[in-house]
Coordinates of C-alpha atoms in Angstrom, one line a residue:
Chain A
M1 CA 0.1 -111.6 44.7
I2 CA -2.9 -114.0 44.8
E3 CA -4.1 -115.4 48.1
I4 CA -6.6 -118.2 48.3
M5 CA -7.9 -119.2 51.7
N6 CA -10.0 -122.4 52.3
L7 CA -11.6 -122.1 48.9
T8 CA -14.4 -124.5 48.1
V9 CA -16.4 -124.6 44.9
V10 CA -19.5 -126.8 44.6
Y11 CA -21.4 -127.1 41.4
P12 CA -25.3 -127.0 41.4
D13 CA -25.4 -130.8 41.0
G14 CA -23.4 -131.2 44.2
T15 CA -20.0 -132.0 42.7
K16 CA -17.2 -130.6 44.8
A17 CA -14.8 -129.2 42.1
V18 CA -12.5 -127.4 44.5
D19 CA -12.2 -128.6 48.1
D20 CA -10.8 -126.4 50.9
V21 CA -7.8 -125.1 48.9
S22 CA -5.4 -122.6 50.5
L23 CA -2.6 -121.2 48.4
T24 CA -0.4 -118.1 47.9
I25 CA 1.0 -117.1 44.6
R26 CA 3.8 -114.6 45.0
D27 CA 4.6 -111.7 42.7
G28 CA 6.3 -112.9 39.5
E29 CA 6.0 -116.6 40.5
R30 CA 5.1 -119.1 37.8
V31 CA 3.1 -122.0 39.2
A32 CA 1.9 -125.1 37.4
L33 CA -1.5 -126.6 38.4
V34 CA -1.2 -130.3 37.5
G35 CA -3.8 -133.0 37.9
A36 CA -5.8 -135.6 36.1
N37 CA -9.0 -134.7 34.2
G38 CA -11.6 -133.5 36.6
A39 CA -9.1 -132.8 39.4
G40 CA -10.4 -129.2 39.6
K41 CA -7.7 -127.2 37.7
T42 CA -10.1 -125.3 35.4
S43 CA -12.7 -124.8 38.2
L44 CA -10.0 -123.3 40.4
L45 CA -8.9 -120.9 37.7
L46 CA -12.5 -119.9 36.9
A47 CA -13.2 -119.3 40.6
L48 CA -10.2 -117.0 40.9
V49 CA -11.7 -114.6 38.5
G50 CA -15.3 -115.0 39.8
V51 CA -16.7 -116.8 36.8
L52 CA -17.6 -119.7 39.1
P53 CA -19.1 -118.6 42.4
L54 CA -17.2 -119.4 45.5
T55 CA -19.1 -121.7 47.8
S56 CA -16.9 -120.8 50.7
G57 CA -13.5 -119.3 51.4
T58 CA -11.8 -116.2 50.1
V59 CA -9.7 -115.1 47.1
S60 CA -7.7 -111.9 46.9
A61 CA -5.5 -110.3 44.4
D62 CA -3.0 -107.6 45.5
G63 CA -4.8 -107.3 48.8
L64 CA -8.2 -106.9 47.1
E65 CA -10.7 -109.5 48.2
L66 CA -13.0 -111.0 45.5
S67 CA -16.6 -110.0 46.0
K68 CA -19.5 -108.7 43.8
K69 CA -18.2 -105.1 44.4
T70 CA -14.6 -105.9 43.5
L71 CA -15.3 -108.3 40.6
S72 CA -14.5 -105.8 37.9
D73 CA -11.2 -104.7 39.6
I74 CA -10.1 -108.3 40.3
R75 CA -10.7 -109.2 36.6
R76 CA -8.5 -106.3 35.6
K77 CA -5.7 -107.4 38.0
V78 CA -6.0 -111.1 37.1
G79 CA -6.2 -112.0 33.4
M80 CA -7.5 -115.3 32.3
V81 CA -6.5 -117.1 29.0
F82 CA -9.0 -119.8 28.2
Q83 CA -8.1 -123.3 26.9
N84 CA -9.7 -122.8 23.6
P85 CA -8.6 -119.5 22.0
D86 CA -11.8 -119.5 19.8
D87 CA -13.8 -118.8 23.0
Q88 CA -11.7 -115.7 23.6
L89 CA -11.6 -114.4 20.0
F90 CA -15.1 -113.4 19.0
M91 CA -14.7 -110.0 17.3
P92 CA -14.4 -109.5 13.5
M93 CA -10.7 -108.5 13.8
I94 CA -7.8 -109.3 16.2
A95 CA -7.4 -105.6 16.8
D96 CA -11.0 -105.3 18.1
D97 CA -10.5 -108.4 20.3
V98 CA -7.3 -107.1 21.8
A99 CA -9.0 -103.7 22.4
F100 CA -12.1 -105.3 23.9
G101 CA -10.8 -105.3 27.5
P102 CA -9.4 -101.7 27.6
R103 CA -12.5 -100.3 25.9
N104 CA -14.7 -102.1 28.5
Y105 CA -12.7 -100.5 31.3
G106 CA -13.3 -97.1 29.7
L107 CA -9.8 -96.3 28.5
G108 CA -9.5 -93.7 25.8
E109 CA -9.0 -94.7 22.2
E110 CA -5.5 -93.4 22.2
E111 CA -4.5 -95.3 25.3
T112 CA -6.3 -98.4 24.0
A113 CA -4.4 -98.2 20.7
R114 CA -1.1 -97.8 22.5
R115 CA -1.8 -100.9 24.6
V116 CA -3.0 -102.9 21.6
D117 CA 0.1 -102.1 19.6
G118 CA 2.3 -102.7 22.6
A119 CA 0.8 -106.2 23.3
L120 CA 0.9 -107.3 19.7
D121 CA 4.4 -106.1 19.3
M122 CA 5.6 -107.8 22.4
L123 CA 4.2 -111.1 21.2
G124 CA 5.5 -110.6 17.7
I125 CA 2.1 -110.7 16.1
S126 CA 1.6 -107.1 14.9
H127 CA 1.0 -108.4 11.4
L128 CA -2.2 -110.1 12.6
K129 CA -3.8 -106.8 13.8
N130 CA -6.3 -106.5 11.0
R131 CA -6.8 -110.2 10.4
S132 CA -9.8 -112.3 11.4
S133 CA -9.2 -115.0 13.9
L134 CA -10.9 -117.4 11.6
K135 CA -7.9 -117.5 9.4
L136 CA -5.2 -117.9 12.0
S137 CA -3.2 -121.0 12.9
G138 CA -3.5 -122.5 16.4
G139 CA -0.3 -120.8 17.6
E140 CA -1.3 -117.4 16.2
K141 CA -4.7 -117.7 17.9
R142 CA -3.0 -118.6 21.2
M143 CA -0.8 -115.5 21.0
A144 CA -3.7 -113.3 20.1
A145 CA -5.7 -114.7 23.1
I146 CA -2.7 -113.8 25.3
A147 CA -2.6 -110.3 23.8
T148 CA -6.3 -109.8 24.6
V149 CA -5.4 -110.2 28.3
L150 CA -2.1 -108.3 28.3
T151 CA -3.8 -105.1 27.2
M152 CA -5.5 -104.9 30.6
E153 CA -2.0 -104.8 32.1
P154 CA -2.8 -107.4 34.8
S155 CA -0.5 -108.3 37.7
A156 CA -1.3 -112.0 37.4
L157 CA -2.1 -114.3 34.5
L158 CA -4.1 -117.6 34.5
F159 CA -3.6 -120.0 31.7
D160 CA -5.9 -123.0 31.1
E161 CA -4.0 -125.7 29.1
P162 CA -2.0 -123.2 27.1
T163 CA -0.2 -125.8 25.0
A164 CA -3.5 -127.4 23.8
F165 CA -3.8 -127.2 20.0
L166 CA -0.2 -126.2 19.5
D167 CA 2.5 -127.7 17.3
P168 CA 6.0 -128.1 18.7
K169 CA 7.2 -124.8 17.1
A170 CA 4.3 -122.8 18.5
R171 CA 4.7 -124.5 21.9
R172 CA 8.4 -123.5 21.9
G173 CA 7.3 -119.9 21.0
L174 CA 4.8 -119.9 23.8
I175 CA 7.4 -121.1 26.4
G176 CA 9.6 -118.1 25.3
V177 CA 6.7 -115.7 25.7
L178 CA 5.7 -117.0 29.1
K179 CA 9.2 -116.7 30.4
K180 CA 9.4 -113.2 29.1
L181 CA 6.3 -112.0 30.9
G182 CA 6.9 -110.5 34.4
Q183 CA 3.5 -111.2 35.9
S184 CA 2.6 -114.0 38.3
Q185 CA 1.3 -116.9 36.3
V186 CA -0.8 -119.9 37.3
I187 CA -0.8 -122.5 34.5
A188 CA -3.2 -125.4 34.4
T189 CA -1.6 -128.1 32.3
H190 CA -1.2 -131.8 31.5
D191 CA 2.1 -131.0 29.7
L192 CA 4.7 -131.9 32.3
T193 CA 7.8 -131.1 30.3
F194 CA 6.3 -127.7 29.5
A195 CA 5.4 -127.1 33.1
E196 CA 8.9 -128.2 34.2
E197 CA 10.5 -125.8 31.8
V198 CA 8.3 -122.8 32.6
C199 CA 7.4 -123.1 36.2
S200 CA 9.4 -123.0 39.4
R201 CA 6.6 -124.5 41.5
T202 CA 4.0 -127.2 41.0
I203 CA 0.7 -127.8 42.7
L204 CA -0.7 -131.3 42.3
L205 CA -4.4 -131.5 42.5
K206 CA -6.5 -134.6 43.3
Q207 CA -10.2 -134.5 43.5
G208 CA -10.3 -130.8 44.1
R209 CA -7.7 -130.8 46.9
I210 CA -4.0 -129.9 47.0
Y211 CA -2.1 -133.2 47.1
A212 CA 1.4 -131.9 46.8
D213 CA 3.2 -128.6 46.4
G214 CA 6.8 -128.3 45.4
D215 CA 9.5 -128.3 42.8
P216 CA 8.3 -129.7 39.5
K217 CA 11.7 -131.3 38.9
I218 CA 11.2 -133.5 42.0
L219 CA 7.4 -134.0 42.0
F220 CA 7.2 -135.0 38.3
R221 CA 9.7 -137.8 38.9
D222 CA 8.0 -139.2 42.0
E223 CA 6.3 -142.2 40.4
K224 CA 4.1 -143.1 43.4
L225 CA 3.0 -139.5 43.9
M226 CA 2.2 -139.0 40.3
D227 CA 0.4 -142.4 40.0
D228 CA -1.7 -141.4 43.0
C229 CA -2.9 -138.4 41.1
G230 CA -3.6 -140.3 38.0
I231 CA -0.7 -138.8 36.0
E232 CA 2.2 -140.5 34.3
A233 CA 5.6 -139.5 35.9
I234 CA 8.5 -138.2 33.8
M235 CA 11.0 -141.1 33.6
Chain B
M1 CA -17.9 -128.2 5.2
A2 CA -15.6 -126.0 3.1
N3 CA -18.7 -124.2 1.9
M4 CA -19.7 -123.5 5.5
R5 CA -16.3 -122.3 6.5
S6 CA -16.2 -120.0 3.5
K7 CA -19.6 -118.6 4.5
I8 CA -18.1 -117.7 8.0
N9 CA -15.2 -116.0 6.2
E10 CA -17.6 -114.2 4.0
I11 CA -19.5 -112.8 6.9
Y12 CA -16.5 -111.2 8.4
A13 CA -14.7 -110.3 5.1
L14 CA -16.1 -106.8 4.9
E15 CA -15.3 -106.0 8.5
Q16 CA -11.7 -106.9 8.0
L17 CA -11.5 -104.1 5.4
S18 CA -12.6 -101.6 8.0
G19 CA -9.1 -101.6 9.5
G20 CA -7.8 -99.8 6.4
D21 CA -6.3 -96.4 6.4
S22 CA -7.8 -94.6 3.4
A23 CA -9.2 -91.0 3.6
V24 CA -12.7 -92.5 4.0
H25 CA -11.6 -94.9 6.8
R26 CA -10.1 -92.1 8.8
R27 CA -13.3 -90.1 8.9
H28 CA -15.4 -89.8 12.0
P29 CA -17.9 -92.6 12.3
L30 CA -20.7 -90.0 12.9
V31 CA -20.3 -88.4 9.5
K32 CA -20.1 -91.8 7.8
L33 CA -23.3 -92.9 9.5
V34 CA -25.1 -89.6 8.7
S35 CA -23.9 -89.6 5.1
A36 CA -25.1 -93.1 4.6
F37 CA -28.5 -92.4 6.3
V38 CA -29.1 -89.2 4.2
Y39 CA -28.2 -91.1 1.0
I40 CA -30.6 -93.9 1.8
V41 CA -33.4 -91.5 2.7
L42 CA -32.8 -89.6 -0.6
V43 CA -32.8 -92.8 -2.7
V44 CA -35.9 -94.1 -1.1
S45 CA -37.8 -90.8 -1.4
F46 CA -37.9 -90.9 -5.2
G47 CA -41.1 -92.0 -6.9
R48 CA -41.2 -95.6 -8.2
T49 CA -41.0 -94.5 -11.9
E50 CA -38.3 -91.8 -11.4
F51 CA -35.8 -94.1 -12.7
L52 CA -33.7 -91.6 -14.7
R53 CA -33.4 -89.1 -11.8
L54 CA -31.9 -91.9 -9.7
A55 CA -29.2 -92.7 -12.2
P56 CA -26.5 -90.2 -10.9
F57 CA -26.9 -91.7 -7.4
V58 CA -24.7 -94.6 -8.5
F59 CA -21.7 -92.2 -8.1
Y60 CA -21.9 -92.5 -4.3
P61 CA -21.0 -96.2 -4.0
V62 CA -18.6 -96.0 -7.0
V63 CA -16.6 -93.1 -5.7
L64 CA -16.6 -94.4 -2.1
M65 CA -15.5 -97.8 -3.2
A66 CA -12.6 -96.3 -5.2
L67 CA -11.5 -93.9 -2.4
S68 CA -11.6 -96.6 0.3
E69 CA -10.1 -99.2 -2.0
T70 CA -12.9 -101.6 -1.2
P71 CA -12.9 -104.6 -3.6
W72 CA -16.1 -104.4 -5.6
R73 CA -16.3 -108.2 -5.7
I74 CA -16.8 -108.5 -2.0
V75 CA -19.4 -105.8 -1.9
L76 CA -21.3 -107.1 -4.9
G77 CA -21.0 -110.7 -3.6
R78 CA -22.7 -109.8 -0.4
M79 CA -25.2 -107.5 -2.2
A80 CA -26.3 -110.6 -4.2
L81 CA -27.6 -112.1 -1.0
A82 CA -30.4 -109.5 -0.9
L83 CA -31.4 -110.0 -4.5
P84 CA -33.7 -113.0 -4.2
F85 CA -35.9 -111.2 -1.7
V86 CA -36.1 -108.1 -3.8
I87 CA -36.8 -110.0 -7.0
V88 CA -39.7 -111.8 -5.3
A89 CA -41.1 -108.6 -3.8
G90 CA -40.6 -106.6 -7.1
A91 CA -42.1 -109.3 -9.3
S92 CA -45.6 -108.7 -8.0
N93 CA -45.4 -105.2 -9.6
I94 CA -44.9 -106.7 -13.0
I95 CA -48.0 -109.0 -12.5
F96 CA -50.4 -106.4 -11.1
D97 CA -49.4 -103.1 -12.7
R98 CA -49.7 -103.7 -16.4
A99 CA -50.6 -100.1 -17.6
T100 CA -48.2 -99.0 -20.3
A101 CA -45.6 -96.5 -19.3
F102 CA -43.9 -96.0 -22.6
T103 CA -43.0 -98.0 -25.7
I104 CA -39.6 -98.9 -27.1
G105 CA -39.5 -100.0 -30.7
G106 CA -43.2 -100.9 -30.6
I107 CA -42.8 -102.9 -27.4
A108 CA -44.9 -101.6 -24.5
V109 CA -43.2 -101.3 -21.2
S110 CA -45.5 -101.4 -18.3
F111 CA -45.4 -99.3 -15.1
G112 CA -44.9 -102.5 -13.2
T113 CA -41.7 -103.4 -15.1
V114 CA -40.4 -99.9 -14.6
S115 CA -41.3 -100.2 -10.9
F116 CA -39.6 -103.6 -10.7
F117 CA -36.3 -102.3 -12.0
S118 CA -36.6 -99.2 -9.9
I119 CA -36.9 -101.3 -6.8
L120 CA -34.0 -103.4 -7.9
Y121 CA -31.8 -100.4 -8.5
R122 CA -32.8 -98.7 -5.3
T123 CA -32.1 -101.8 -3.3
F124 CA -28.7 -102.1 -5.0
L125 CA -27.9 -98.5 -4.0
C126 CA -29.1 -98.7 -0.4
V127 CA -27.6 -102.1 0.4
T128 CA -24.3 -101.1 -1.2
A129 CA -24.3 -97.9 0.9
V130 CA -24.7 -99.9 4.1
L131 CA -22.1 -102.5 3.1
L132 CA -19.6 -99.7 2.3
L133 CA -20.4 -98.1 5.7
V134 CA -19.5 -101.4 7.4
A135 CA -16.4 -101.8 5.2
V136 CA -14.9 -98.4 6.2
T137 CA -16.0 -98.2 9.8
P138 CA -14.7 -100.6 12.5
F139 CA -17.6 -102.5 14.1
A140 CA -16.8 -101.2 17.6
Q141 CA -16.8 -97.6 16.4
L142 CA -20.1 -98.1 14.6
T143 CA -21.9 -99.5 17.7
D144 CA -20.3 -96.9 19.9
Q145 CA -21.5 -94.1 17.6
L146 CA -25.0 -95.6 17.5
R147 CA -25.1 -95.4 21.3
R148 CA -24.0 -91.8 21.2
M149 CA -26.8 -91.1 18.8
H150 CA -29.2 -92.4 21.5
V151 CA -30.2 -95.6 19.7
P152 CA -31.6 -97.7 22.6
D153 CA -28.8 -99.7 24.2
V154 CA -30.8 -102.9 24.1
F155 CA -31.0 -102.8 20.3
V156 CA -27.3 -102.1 19.9
T157 CA -26.3 -104.8 22.4
L158 CA -28.7 -107.2 20.6
F159 CA -27.1 -106.3 17.3
E160 CA -23.6 -106.9 18.7
M161 CA -24.5 -110.2 20.2
I162 CA -26.2 -111.6 17.1
Y163 CA -23.2 -110.5 15.1
R164 CA -20.7 -112.2 17.4
Y165 CA -22.7 -115.4 17.9
I166 CA -23.6 -116.1 14.3
G167 CA -19.9 -117.1 13.8
V168 CA -20.0 -119.3 16.8
L169 CA -23.2 -121.1 15.6
L170 CA -21.8 -121.6 12.1
D171 CA -18.5 -122.8 13.5
E172 CA -20.3 -125.4 15.6
A173 CA -22.5 -126.5 12.7
S174 CA -19.5 -126.8 10.5
T175 CA -17.6 -129.1 13.0
M176 CA -20.7 -131.3 13.6
Y177 CA -21.5 -131.6 9.9
T178 CA -17.9 -132.7 9.1
A179 CA -18.1 -135.3 11.8
Y180 CA -21.4 -136.5 10.5
M181 CA -20.3 -136.7 6.9
L182 CA -17.2 -138.6 7.8
R183 CA -19.3 -141.3 9.3
S184 CA -22.1 -141.1 6.8
T185 CA -22.0 -144.0 4.3
E186 CA -24.0 -142.4 1.6
H187 CA -22.3 -139.0 1.6
R188 CA -25.5 -137.2 0.5
G189 CA -25.7 -134.6 3.1
L190 CA -27.7 -134.5 6.3
Q191 CA -30.6 -137.0 6.2
M192 CA -34.1 -136.1 7.4
A193 CA -34.1 -138.9 10.0
H194 CA -31.0 -137.3 11.7
M195 CA -32.1 -133.7 11.4
G196 CA -33.9 -133.5 14.8
S197 CA -30.9 -134.7 16.8
F198 CA -28.5 -132.7 14.7
V199 CA -30.3 -129.4 15.3
G200 CA -30.9 -130.3 19.0
Q201 CA -27.2 -131.0 19.5
L202 CA -26.3 -127.9 17.6
L203 CA -28.4 -125.8 19.9
I204 CA -27.0 -127.3 23.0
R205 CA -23.4 -127.1 21.8
S206 CA -23.9 -123.5 20.7
Y207 CA -25.4 -122.6 24.0
D208 CA -22.5 -124.2 25.8
R209 CA -20.0 -122.4 23.6
A210 CA -21.8 -119.1 23.9
E211 CA -21.5 -119.5 27.7
R212 CA -17.7 -119.9 27.4
V213 CA -17.5 -116.9 25.1
Y214 CA -19.6 -114.9 27.5
A215 CA -17.3 -116.0 30.4
A216 CA -14.3 -114.8 28.4
M217 CA -16.1 -111.5 27.8
K218 CA -16.8 -111.1 31.5
C219 CA -13.2 -111.7 32.3
R220 CA -12.3 -108.7 30.2
G221 CA -14.6 -106.3 31.9
Y222 CA -17.8 -106.8 30.0
G223 CA -20.8 -106.4 32.3
G224 CA -23.7 -106.1 29.9
A225 CA -23.5 -102.3 30.1
A226 CA -22.0 -100.6 27.2
R227 CA -18.7 -98.7 27.7
R228 CA -18.1 -95.8 25.5
G229 CA -14.7 -95.0 24.0
A230 CA -13.3 -91.5 24.3
R231 CA -15.3 -88.9 22.4
R232 CA -13.6 -88.1 19.1
K233 CA -13.8 -84.5 17.9
L234 CA -15.0 -83.8 14.4
Q235 CA -12.2 -82.4 12.1
P236 CA -12.6 -80.0 9.2
A237 CA -12.0 -83.0 6.9
D238 CA -15.0 -84.7 8.5
Y239 CA -17.3 -81.7 7.7
A240 CA -15.9 -81.7 4.1
Y241 CA -16.7 -85.4 3.8
L242 CA -20.2 -84.8 5.0
A243 CA -20.7 -81.9 2.6
L244 CA -19.2 -83.7 -0.4
T245 CA -21.2 -86.9 0.1
C246 CA -24.6 -85.2 1.0
L247 CA -25.0 -81.9 -0.8
P248 CA -24.7 -83.1 -4.4
F249 CA -27.3 -85.7 -3.8
I250 CA -29.6 -83.4 -1.9
L251 CA -29.3 -81.0 -4.9
L252 CA -30.1 -83.9 -7.3
R253 CA -33.2 -84.7 -5.2
L254 CA -34.5 -81.1 -5.2
V255 CA -33.7 -80.2 -8.7
D256 CA -34.6 -82.3 -11.8
A257 CA -31.1 -82.1 -13.4
A258 CA -32.3 -83.6 -16.7
A259 CA -35.1 -81.1 -17.1
V260 CA -32.8 -78.2 -16.3
F261 CA -30.3 -79.5 -18.8
E262 CA -33.0 -79.8 -21.4
R263 CA -34.1 -76.2 -20.8
L264 CA -30.6 -74.8 -21.1
F265 CA -29.7 -76.6 -24.3

């Protein structure tokens, strides 16, 4: 479970990216973060794993509050999948990338190998194990990026624009994978039909604040609400 | 653009081979490192004109390449990158050391020429040994082993970072160059007038990208301090590998095989 209390994130130039957000993500819940560009979706995700410093407020995962001391444990509990998989895949081979997390957490080579094989197998990309990310398609890169996080066996997953760079087939494959994963998921996206299919709850963000919280099937069809947030409603 | 992309692929082509499962790949990284180190020291220890005594040393890369099923084209292709530097360095020997070493069919061969080919050959052997080490040992195991051998952490980390970010830099350069060429009317490559802003932008973009890569690393437990994998025990096969790859060459260094052969027959 992720609990966010009165979270505010202000950038050094004074821009308030996240403004007094309070939110609880229950175990196994899939939540879509929706908002126009600059609404604070990515900033909120980055703050949850301590990449962006919190200006005020608290964040906790499974009862563990985010602080300098707990940063490493929090990042093990909450896995972040970045918007651009190229940012996440930087090792010569996919196997090394997927093993990067477990190795950093000091797991033995045997356990690391078990987790790597398990994650690749679960996502159906075992054949990519000894390939370079430079030669993969967008969909394959996305799956490999998810595998790099799954090997840390987190209890929650954060996705930043997971359908970016994907063709319809890869997008469909991703939907299947996300539905299969048992972890809590927070998915920042502009893709409303994707969010509607995958998530049971949507949080609409506007200028860093929560503007609405509810069922995506209802929210995404509320023309006025969506228009207020600068997003086109599903007709 | 395609050329730059292929350069990125070339950089990581050898490392992709390190995931193989040959008898050489399975050996402990320590014995592979020691074996390569001993081999290089032995090759370098020969005098500049002891060309013939160095000849049998070619068996090391040839046998390793065969056993590890490493494609020779990839190794030689990357080996070729070092050649210009060696040729420039070795050419001075031909110019300055003109004393005759021996004559072939009435043509005098200078010590400088012998020395030049000796440098060329030794570079070939040493660089090939290093390339093969990289081709049969996963990068993470290699750096882990270097740390275990008490190589200063700062050097190993620097090595890891350069290695990771060179791909990032080339990737950004490739994307920018494509965008530039698509809007360039003359299609003659990057013009001098635009060089400053291109390089400046490349630096800023690479820095930005490197920040995102670093954030992704931090999210997976990287804190700047190196974490070691579990210690792997040396197996009898590892000792055998070490003995087979080191002893024959140590023997060849200590004993002049050609002279012994001559004396016997």
